[in-house]
PDB file of N, CA, C and O in Angstrom:
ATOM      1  N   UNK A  18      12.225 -22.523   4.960  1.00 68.00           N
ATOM      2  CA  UNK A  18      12.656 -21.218   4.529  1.00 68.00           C
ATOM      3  C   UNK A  18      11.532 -20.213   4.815  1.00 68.00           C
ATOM      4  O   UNK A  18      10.408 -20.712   4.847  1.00 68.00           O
ATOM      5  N   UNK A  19      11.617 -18.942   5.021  1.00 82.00           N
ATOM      6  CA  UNK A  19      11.176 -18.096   6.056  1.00 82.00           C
ATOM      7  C   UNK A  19      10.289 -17.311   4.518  1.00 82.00           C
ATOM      8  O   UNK A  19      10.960 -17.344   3.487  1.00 82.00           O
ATOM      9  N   UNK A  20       8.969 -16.705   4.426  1.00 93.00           N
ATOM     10  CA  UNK A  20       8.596 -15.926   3.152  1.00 93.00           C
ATOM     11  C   UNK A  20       8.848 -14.665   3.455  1.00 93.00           C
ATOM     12  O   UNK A  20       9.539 -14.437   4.448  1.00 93.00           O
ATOM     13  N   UNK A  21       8.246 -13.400   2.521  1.00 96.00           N
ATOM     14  CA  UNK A  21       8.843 -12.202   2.574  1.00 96.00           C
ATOM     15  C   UNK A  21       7.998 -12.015   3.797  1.00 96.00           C
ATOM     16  O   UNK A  21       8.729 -11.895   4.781  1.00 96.00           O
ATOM     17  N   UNK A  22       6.777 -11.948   4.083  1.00 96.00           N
ATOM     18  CA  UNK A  22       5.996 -12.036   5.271  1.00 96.00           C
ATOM     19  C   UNK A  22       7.028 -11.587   6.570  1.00 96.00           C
ATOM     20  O   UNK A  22       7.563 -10.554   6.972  1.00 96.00           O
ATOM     21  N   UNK A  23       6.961 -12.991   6.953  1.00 96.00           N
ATOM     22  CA  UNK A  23       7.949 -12.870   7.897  1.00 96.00           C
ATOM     23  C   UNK A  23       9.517 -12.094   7.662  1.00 96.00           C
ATOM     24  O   UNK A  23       9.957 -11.206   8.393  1.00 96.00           O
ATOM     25  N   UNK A  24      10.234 -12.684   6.427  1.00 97.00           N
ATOM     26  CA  UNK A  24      11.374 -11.795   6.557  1.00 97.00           C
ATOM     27  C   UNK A  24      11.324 -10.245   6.987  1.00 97.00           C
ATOM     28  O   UNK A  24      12.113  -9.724   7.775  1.00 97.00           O
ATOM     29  N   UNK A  25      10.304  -9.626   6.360  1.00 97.00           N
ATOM     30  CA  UNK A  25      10.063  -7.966   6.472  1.00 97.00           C
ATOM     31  C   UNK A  25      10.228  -7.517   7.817  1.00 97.00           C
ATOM     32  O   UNK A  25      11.041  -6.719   8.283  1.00 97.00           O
ATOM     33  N   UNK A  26       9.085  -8.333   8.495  1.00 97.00           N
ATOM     34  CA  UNK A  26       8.684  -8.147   9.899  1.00 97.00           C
ATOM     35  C   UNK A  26       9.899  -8.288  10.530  1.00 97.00           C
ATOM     36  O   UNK A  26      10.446  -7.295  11.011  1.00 97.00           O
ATOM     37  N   UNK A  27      10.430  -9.448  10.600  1.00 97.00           N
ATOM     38  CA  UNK A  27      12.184  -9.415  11.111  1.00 97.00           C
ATOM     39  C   UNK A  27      13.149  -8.802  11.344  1.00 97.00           C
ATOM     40  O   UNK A  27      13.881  -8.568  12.305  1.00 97.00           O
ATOM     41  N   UNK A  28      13.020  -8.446   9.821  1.00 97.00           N
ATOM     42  CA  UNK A  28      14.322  -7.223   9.665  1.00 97.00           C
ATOM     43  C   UNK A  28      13.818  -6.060  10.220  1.00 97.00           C
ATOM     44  O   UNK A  28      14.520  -5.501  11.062  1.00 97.00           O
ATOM     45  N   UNK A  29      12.406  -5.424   9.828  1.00 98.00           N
ATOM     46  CA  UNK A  29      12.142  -4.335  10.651  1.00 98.00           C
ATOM     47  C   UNK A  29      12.167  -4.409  12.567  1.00 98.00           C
ATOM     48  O   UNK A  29      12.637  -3.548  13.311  1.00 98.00           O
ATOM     49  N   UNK A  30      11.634  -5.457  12.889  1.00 98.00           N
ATOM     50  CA  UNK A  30      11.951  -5.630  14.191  1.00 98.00           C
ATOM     51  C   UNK A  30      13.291  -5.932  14.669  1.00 98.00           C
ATOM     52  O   UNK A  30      13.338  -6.156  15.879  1.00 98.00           O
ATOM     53  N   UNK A  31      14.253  -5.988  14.119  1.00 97.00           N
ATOM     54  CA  UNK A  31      15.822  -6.465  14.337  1.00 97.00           C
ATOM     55  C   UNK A  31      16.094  -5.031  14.274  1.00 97.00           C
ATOM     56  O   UNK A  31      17.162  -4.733  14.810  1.00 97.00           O
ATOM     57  N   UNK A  32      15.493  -4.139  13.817  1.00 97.00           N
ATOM     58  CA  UNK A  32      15.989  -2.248  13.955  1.00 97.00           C
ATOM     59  C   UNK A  32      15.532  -2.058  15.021  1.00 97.00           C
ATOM     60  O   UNK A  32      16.256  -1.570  15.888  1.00 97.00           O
ATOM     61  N   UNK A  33      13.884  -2.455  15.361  1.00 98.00           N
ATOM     62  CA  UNK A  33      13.495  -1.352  16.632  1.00 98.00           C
ATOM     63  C   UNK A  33      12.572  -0.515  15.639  1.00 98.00           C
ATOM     64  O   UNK A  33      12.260   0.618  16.005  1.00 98.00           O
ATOM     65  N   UNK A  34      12.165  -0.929  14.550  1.00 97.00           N
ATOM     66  CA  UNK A  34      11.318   0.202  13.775  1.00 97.00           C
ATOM     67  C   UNK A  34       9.881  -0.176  13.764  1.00 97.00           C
ATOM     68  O   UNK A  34       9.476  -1.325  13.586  1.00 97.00           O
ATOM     69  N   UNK A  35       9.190   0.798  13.951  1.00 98.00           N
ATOM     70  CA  UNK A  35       8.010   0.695  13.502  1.00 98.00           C
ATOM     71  C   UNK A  35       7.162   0.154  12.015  1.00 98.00           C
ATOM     72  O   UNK A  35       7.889  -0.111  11.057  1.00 98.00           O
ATOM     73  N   UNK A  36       6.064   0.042  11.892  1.00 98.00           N
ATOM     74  CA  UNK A  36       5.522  -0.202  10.454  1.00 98.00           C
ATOM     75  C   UNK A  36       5.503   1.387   9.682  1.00 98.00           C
ATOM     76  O   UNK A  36       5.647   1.481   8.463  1.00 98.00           O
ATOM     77  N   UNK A  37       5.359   2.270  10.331  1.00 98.00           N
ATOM     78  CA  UNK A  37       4.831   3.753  10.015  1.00 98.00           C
ATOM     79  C   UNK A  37       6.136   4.431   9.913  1.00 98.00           C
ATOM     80  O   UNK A  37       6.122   5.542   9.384  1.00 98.00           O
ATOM     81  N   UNK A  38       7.338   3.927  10.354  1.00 98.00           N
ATOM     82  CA  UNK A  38       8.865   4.785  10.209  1.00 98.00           C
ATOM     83  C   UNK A  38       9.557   3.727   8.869  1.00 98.00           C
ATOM     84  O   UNK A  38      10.405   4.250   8.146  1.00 98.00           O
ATOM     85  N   UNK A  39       9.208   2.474   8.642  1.00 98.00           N
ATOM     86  CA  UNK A  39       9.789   1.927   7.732  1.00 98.00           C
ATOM     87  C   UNK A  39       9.008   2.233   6.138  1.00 98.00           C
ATOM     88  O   UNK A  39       9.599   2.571   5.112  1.00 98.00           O
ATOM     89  N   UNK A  40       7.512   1.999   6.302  1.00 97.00           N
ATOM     90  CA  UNK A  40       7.096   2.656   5.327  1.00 97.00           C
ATOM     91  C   UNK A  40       7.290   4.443   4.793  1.00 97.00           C
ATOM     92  O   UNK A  40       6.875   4.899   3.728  1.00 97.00           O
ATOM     93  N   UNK A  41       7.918   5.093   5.711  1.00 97.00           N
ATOM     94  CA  UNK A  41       8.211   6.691   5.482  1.00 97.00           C
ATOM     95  C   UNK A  41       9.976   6.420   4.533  1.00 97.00           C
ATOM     96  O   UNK A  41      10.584   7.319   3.951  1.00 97.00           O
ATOM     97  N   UNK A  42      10.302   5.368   4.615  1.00 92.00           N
ATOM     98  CA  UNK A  42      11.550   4.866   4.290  1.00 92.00           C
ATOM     99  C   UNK A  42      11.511   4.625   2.598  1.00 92.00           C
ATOM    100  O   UNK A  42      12.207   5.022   1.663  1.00 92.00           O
ATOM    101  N   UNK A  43      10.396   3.817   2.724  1.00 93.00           N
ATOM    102  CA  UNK A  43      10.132   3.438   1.342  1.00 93.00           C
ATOM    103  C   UNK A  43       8.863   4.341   0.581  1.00 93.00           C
ATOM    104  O   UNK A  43       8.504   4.066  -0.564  1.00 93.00           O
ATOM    105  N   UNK A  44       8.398   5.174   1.182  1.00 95.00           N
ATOM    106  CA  UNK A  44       7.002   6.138   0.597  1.00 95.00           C
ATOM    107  C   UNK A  44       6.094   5.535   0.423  1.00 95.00           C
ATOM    108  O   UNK A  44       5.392   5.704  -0.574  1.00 95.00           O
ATOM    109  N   UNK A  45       5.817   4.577   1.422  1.00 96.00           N
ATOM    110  CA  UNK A  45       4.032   4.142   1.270  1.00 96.00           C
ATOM    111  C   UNK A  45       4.000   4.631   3.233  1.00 96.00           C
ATOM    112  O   UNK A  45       4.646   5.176   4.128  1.00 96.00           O
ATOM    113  N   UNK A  46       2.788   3.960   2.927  1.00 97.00           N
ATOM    114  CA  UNK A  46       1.901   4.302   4.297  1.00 97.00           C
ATOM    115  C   UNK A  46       1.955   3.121   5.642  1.00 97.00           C
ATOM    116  O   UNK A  46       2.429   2.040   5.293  1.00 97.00           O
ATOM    117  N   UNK A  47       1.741   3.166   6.377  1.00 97.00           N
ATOM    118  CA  UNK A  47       1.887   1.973   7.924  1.00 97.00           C
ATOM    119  C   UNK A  47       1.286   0.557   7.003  1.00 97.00           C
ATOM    120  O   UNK A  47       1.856  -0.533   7.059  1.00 97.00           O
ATOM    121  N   UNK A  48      -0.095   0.845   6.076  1.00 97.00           N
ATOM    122  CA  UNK A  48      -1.196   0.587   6.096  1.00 97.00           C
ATOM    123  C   UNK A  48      -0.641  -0.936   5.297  1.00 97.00           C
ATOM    124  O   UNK A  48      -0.781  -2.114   5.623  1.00 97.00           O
ATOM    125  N   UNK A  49      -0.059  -0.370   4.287  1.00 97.00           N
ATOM    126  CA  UNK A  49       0.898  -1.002   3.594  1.00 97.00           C
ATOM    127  C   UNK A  49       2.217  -1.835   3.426  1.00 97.00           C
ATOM    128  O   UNK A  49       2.510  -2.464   2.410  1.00 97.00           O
ATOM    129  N   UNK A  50       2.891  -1.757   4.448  1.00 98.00           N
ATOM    130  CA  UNK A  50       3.748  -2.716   5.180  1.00 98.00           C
ATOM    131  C   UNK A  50       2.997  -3.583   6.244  1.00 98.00           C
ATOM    132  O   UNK A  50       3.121  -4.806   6.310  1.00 98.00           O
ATOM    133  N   UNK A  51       2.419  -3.034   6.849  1.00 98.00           N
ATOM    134  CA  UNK A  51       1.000  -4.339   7.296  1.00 98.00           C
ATOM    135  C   UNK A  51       0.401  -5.105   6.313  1.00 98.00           C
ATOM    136  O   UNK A  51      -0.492  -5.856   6.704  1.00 98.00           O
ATOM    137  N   UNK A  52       0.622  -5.105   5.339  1.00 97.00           N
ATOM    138  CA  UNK A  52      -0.139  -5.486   4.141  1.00 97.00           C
ATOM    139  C   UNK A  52       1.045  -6.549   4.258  1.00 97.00           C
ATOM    140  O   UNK A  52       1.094  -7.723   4.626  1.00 97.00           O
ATOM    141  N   UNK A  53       2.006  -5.600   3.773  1.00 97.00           N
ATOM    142  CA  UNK A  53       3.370  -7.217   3.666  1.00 97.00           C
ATOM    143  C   UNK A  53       3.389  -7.804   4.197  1.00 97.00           C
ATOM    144  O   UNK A  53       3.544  -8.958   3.797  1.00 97.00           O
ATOM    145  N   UNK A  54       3.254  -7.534   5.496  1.00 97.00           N
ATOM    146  CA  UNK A  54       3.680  -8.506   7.095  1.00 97.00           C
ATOM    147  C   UNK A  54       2.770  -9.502   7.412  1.00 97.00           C
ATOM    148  O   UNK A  54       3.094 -10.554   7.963  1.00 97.00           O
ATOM    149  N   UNK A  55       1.330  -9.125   6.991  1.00 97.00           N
ATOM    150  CA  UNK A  55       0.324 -10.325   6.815  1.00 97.00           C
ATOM    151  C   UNK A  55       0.152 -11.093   5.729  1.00 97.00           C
ATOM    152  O   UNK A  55      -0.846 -11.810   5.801  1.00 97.00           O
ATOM    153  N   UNK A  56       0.921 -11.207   4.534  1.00 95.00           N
ATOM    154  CA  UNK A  56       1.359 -12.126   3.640  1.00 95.00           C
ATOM    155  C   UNK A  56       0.510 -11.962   2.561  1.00 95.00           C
ATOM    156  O   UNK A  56       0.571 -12.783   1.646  1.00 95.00           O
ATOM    157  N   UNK A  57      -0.711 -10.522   2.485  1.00 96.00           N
ATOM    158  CA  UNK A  57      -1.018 -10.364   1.637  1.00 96.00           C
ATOM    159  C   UNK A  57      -1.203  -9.734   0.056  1.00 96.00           C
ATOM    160  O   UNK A  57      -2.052  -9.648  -0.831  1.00 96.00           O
ATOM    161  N   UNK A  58       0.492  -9.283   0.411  1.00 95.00           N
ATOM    162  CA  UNK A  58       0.511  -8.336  -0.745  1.00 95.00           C
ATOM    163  C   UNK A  58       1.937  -8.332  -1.063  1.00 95.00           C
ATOM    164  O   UNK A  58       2.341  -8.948  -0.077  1.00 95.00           O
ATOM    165  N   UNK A  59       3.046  -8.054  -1.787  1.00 95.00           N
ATOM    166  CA  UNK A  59       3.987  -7.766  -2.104  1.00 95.00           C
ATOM    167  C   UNK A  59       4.430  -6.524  -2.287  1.00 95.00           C
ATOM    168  O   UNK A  59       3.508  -5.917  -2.831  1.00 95.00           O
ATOM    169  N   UNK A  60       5.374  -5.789  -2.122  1.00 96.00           N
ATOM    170  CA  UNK A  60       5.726  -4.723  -2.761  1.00 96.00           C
ATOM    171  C   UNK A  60       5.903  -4.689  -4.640  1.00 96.00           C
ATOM    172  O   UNK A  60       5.969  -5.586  -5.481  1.00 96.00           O
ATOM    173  N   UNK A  61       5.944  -2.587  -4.749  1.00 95.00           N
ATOM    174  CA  UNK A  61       6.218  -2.805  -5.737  1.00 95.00           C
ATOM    175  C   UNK A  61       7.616  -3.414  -6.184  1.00 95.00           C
ATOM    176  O   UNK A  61       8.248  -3.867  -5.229  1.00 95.00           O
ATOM    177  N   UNK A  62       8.298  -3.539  -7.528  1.00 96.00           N
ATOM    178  CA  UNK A  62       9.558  -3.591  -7.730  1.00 96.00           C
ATOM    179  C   UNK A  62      10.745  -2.943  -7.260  1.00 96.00           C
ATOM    180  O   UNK A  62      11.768  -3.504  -6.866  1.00 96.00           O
ATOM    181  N   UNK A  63      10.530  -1.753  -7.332  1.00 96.00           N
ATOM    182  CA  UNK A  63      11.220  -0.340  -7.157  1.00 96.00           C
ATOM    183  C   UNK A  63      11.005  -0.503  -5.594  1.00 96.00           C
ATOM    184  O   UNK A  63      12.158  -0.336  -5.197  1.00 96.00           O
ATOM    185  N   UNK A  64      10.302  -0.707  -4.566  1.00 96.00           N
ATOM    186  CA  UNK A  64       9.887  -0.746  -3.305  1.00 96.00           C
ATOM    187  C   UNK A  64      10.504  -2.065  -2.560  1.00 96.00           C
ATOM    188  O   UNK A  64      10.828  -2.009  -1.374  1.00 96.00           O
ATOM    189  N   UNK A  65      10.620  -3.052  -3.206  1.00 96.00           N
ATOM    190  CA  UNK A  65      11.405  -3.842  -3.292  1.00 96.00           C
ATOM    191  C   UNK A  65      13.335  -3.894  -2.837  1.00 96.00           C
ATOM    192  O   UNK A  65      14.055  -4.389  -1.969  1.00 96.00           O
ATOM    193  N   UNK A  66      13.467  -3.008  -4.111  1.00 96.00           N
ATOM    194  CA  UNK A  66      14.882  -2.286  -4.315  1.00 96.00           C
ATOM    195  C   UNK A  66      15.529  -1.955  -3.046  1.00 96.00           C
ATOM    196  O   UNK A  66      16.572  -2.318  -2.504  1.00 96.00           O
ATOM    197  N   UNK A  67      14.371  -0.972  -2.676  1.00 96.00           N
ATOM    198  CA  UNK A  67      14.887   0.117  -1.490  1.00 96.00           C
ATOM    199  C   UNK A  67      15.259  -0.866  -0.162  1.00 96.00           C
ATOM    200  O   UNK A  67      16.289  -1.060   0.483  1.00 96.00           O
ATOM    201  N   UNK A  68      13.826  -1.400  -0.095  1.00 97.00           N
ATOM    202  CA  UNK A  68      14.028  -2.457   1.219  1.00 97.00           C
ATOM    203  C   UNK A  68      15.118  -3.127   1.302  1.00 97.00           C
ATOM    204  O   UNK A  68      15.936  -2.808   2.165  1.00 97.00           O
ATOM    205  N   UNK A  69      15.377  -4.221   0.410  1.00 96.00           N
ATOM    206  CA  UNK A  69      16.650  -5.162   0.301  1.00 96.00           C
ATOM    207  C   UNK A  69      17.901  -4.014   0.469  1.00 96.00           C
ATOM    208  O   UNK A  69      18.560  -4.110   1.505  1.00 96.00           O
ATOM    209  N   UNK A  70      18.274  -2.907  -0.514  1.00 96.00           N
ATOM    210  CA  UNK A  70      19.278  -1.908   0.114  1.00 96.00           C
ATOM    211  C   UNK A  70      19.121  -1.129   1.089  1.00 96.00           C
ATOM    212  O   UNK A  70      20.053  -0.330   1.191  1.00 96.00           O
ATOM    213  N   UNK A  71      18.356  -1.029   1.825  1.00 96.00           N
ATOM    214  CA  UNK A  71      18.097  -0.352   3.366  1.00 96.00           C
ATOM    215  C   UNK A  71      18.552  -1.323   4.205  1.00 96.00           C
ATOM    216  O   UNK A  71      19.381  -1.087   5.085  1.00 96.00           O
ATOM    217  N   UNK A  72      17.865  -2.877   3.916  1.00 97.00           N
ATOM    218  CA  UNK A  72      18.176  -3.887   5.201  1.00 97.00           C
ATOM    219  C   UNK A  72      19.546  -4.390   5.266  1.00 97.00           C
ATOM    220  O   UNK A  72      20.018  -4.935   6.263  1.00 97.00           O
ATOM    221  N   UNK A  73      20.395  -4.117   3.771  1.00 95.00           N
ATOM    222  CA  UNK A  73      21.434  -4.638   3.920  1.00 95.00           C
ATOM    223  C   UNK A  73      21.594  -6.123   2.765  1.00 95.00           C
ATOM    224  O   UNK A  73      22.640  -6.689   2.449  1.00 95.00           O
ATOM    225  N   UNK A  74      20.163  -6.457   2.322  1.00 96.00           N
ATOM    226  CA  UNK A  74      20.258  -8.229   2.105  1.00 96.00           C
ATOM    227  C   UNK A  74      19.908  -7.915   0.371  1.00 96.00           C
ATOM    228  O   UNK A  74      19.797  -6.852  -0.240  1.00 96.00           O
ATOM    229  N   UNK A  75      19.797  -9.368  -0.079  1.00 95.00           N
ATOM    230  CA  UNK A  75      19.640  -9.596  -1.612  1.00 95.00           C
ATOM    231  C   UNK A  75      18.076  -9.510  -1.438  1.00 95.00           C
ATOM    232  O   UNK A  75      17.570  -9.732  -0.338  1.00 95.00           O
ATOM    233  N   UNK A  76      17.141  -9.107  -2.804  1.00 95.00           N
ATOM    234  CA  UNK A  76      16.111  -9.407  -3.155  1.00 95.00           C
ATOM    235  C   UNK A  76      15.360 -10.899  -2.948  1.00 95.00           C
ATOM    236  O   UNK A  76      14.262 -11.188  -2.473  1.00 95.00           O
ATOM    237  N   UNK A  77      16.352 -11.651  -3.471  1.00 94.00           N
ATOM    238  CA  UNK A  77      15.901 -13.141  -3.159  1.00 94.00           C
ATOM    239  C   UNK A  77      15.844 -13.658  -1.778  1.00 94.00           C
ATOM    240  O   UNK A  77      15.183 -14.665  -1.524  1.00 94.00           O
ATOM    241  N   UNK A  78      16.599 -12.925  -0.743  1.00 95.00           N
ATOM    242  CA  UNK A  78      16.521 -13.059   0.503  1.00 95.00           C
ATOM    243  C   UNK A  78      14.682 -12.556   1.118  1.00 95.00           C
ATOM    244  O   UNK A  78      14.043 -13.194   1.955  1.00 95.00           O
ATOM    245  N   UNK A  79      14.353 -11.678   0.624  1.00 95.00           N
ATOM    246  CA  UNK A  79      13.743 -10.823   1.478  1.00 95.00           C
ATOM    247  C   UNK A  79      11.935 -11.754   0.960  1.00 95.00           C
ATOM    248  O   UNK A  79      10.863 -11.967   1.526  1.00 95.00           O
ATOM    249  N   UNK A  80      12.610 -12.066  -0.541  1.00 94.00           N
ATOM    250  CA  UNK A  80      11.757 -12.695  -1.333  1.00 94.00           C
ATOM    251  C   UNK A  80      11.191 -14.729  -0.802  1.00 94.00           C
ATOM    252  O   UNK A  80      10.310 -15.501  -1.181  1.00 94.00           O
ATOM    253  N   UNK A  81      12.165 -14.778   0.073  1.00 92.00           N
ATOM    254  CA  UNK A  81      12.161 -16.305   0.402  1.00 92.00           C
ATOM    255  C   UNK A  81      13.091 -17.372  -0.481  1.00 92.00           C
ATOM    256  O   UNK A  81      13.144 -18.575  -0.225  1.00 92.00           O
ATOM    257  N   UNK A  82      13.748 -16.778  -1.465  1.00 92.00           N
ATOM    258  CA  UNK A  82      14.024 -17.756  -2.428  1.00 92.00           C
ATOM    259  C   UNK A  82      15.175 -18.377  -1.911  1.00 92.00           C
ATOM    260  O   UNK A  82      15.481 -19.399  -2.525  1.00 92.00           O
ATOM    261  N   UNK A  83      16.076 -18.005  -0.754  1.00 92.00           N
ATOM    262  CA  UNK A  83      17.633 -18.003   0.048  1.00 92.00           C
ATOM    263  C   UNK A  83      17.633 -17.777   1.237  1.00 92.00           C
ATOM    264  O   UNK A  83      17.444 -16.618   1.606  1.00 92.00           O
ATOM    265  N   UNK A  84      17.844 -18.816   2.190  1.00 91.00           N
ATOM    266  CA  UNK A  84      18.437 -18.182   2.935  1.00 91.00           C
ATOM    267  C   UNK A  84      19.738 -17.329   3.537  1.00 91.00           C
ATOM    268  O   UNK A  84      20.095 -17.100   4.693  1.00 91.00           O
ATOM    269  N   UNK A  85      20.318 -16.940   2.163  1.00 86.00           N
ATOM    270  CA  UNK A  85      21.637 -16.467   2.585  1.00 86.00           C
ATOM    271  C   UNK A  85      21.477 -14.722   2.229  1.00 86.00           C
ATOM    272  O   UNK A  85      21.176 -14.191   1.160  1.00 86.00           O
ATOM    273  N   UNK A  86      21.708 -14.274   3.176  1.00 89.00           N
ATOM    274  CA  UNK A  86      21.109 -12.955   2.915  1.00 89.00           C
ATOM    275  C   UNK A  86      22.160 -11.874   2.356  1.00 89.00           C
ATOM    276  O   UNK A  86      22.015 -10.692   2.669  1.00 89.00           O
ATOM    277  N   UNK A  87      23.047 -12.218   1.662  1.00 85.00           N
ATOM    278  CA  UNK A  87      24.381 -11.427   1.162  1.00 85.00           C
ATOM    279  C   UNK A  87      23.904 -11.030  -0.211  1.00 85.00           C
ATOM    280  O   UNK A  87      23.197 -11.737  -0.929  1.00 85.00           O
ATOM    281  N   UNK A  88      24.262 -10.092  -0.442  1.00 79.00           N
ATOM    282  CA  UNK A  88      24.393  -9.871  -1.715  1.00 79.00           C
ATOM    283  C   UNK A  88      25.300 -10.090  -2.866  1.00 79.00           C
ATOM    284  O   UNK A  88      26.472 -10.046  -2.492  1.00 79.00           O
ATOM    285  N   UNK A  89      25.147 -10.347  -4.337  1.00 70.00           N
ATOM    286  CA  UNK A  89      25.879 -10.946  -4.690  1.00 70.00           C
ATOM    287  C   UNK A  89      26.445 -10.006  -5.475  1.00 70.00           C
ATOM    288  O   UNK A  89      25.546  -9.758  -6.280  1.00 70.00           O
ATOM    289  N   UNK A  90      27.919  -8.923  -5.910  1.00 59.00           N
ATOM    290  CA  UNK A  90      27.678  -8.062  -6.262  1.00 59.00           C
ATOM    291  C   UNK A  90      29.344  -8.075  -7.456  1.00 59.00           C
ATOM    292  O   UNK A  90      29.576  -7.124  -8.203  1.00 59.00           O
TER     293      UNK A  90
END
């Protein structure tokens, strides 16, 4: 199963987006989704939120906990 690490990077590269246009998405900086993408940091909660409803997928998806990326609603 894939961690948020990689999931992030994925989904942002499955757009065609940059680190610096996805973080303008969520209101942090390039500096900071590089942060995610190298497995050293997490988002906040709320930052969290946005991502999983921007990409389309569940929290637990983005989180590693599933691979099923639907939401359950």
């Amino acid at each position: 199963m894939a961690d948020f690490s990689e999931r992030i990077k994925a989904l942002r590269c499955e757009r065609g987006m940059t680190q610096e246009a996805l973080g303008k998405i969520i209101g942090v900086k390039r500096d900071s989704i590089s942060v995610y993408e190298a497995g050293k940091h997490y988002p906040e909660v709320r930052n969290l939120m946005i991502l999983a409803d921007f990409f389309g997928v569940s929290t637990d998806y983005l989180l590693g906990r599933t691979d099923n990326p639907e939401v359950n609603r």
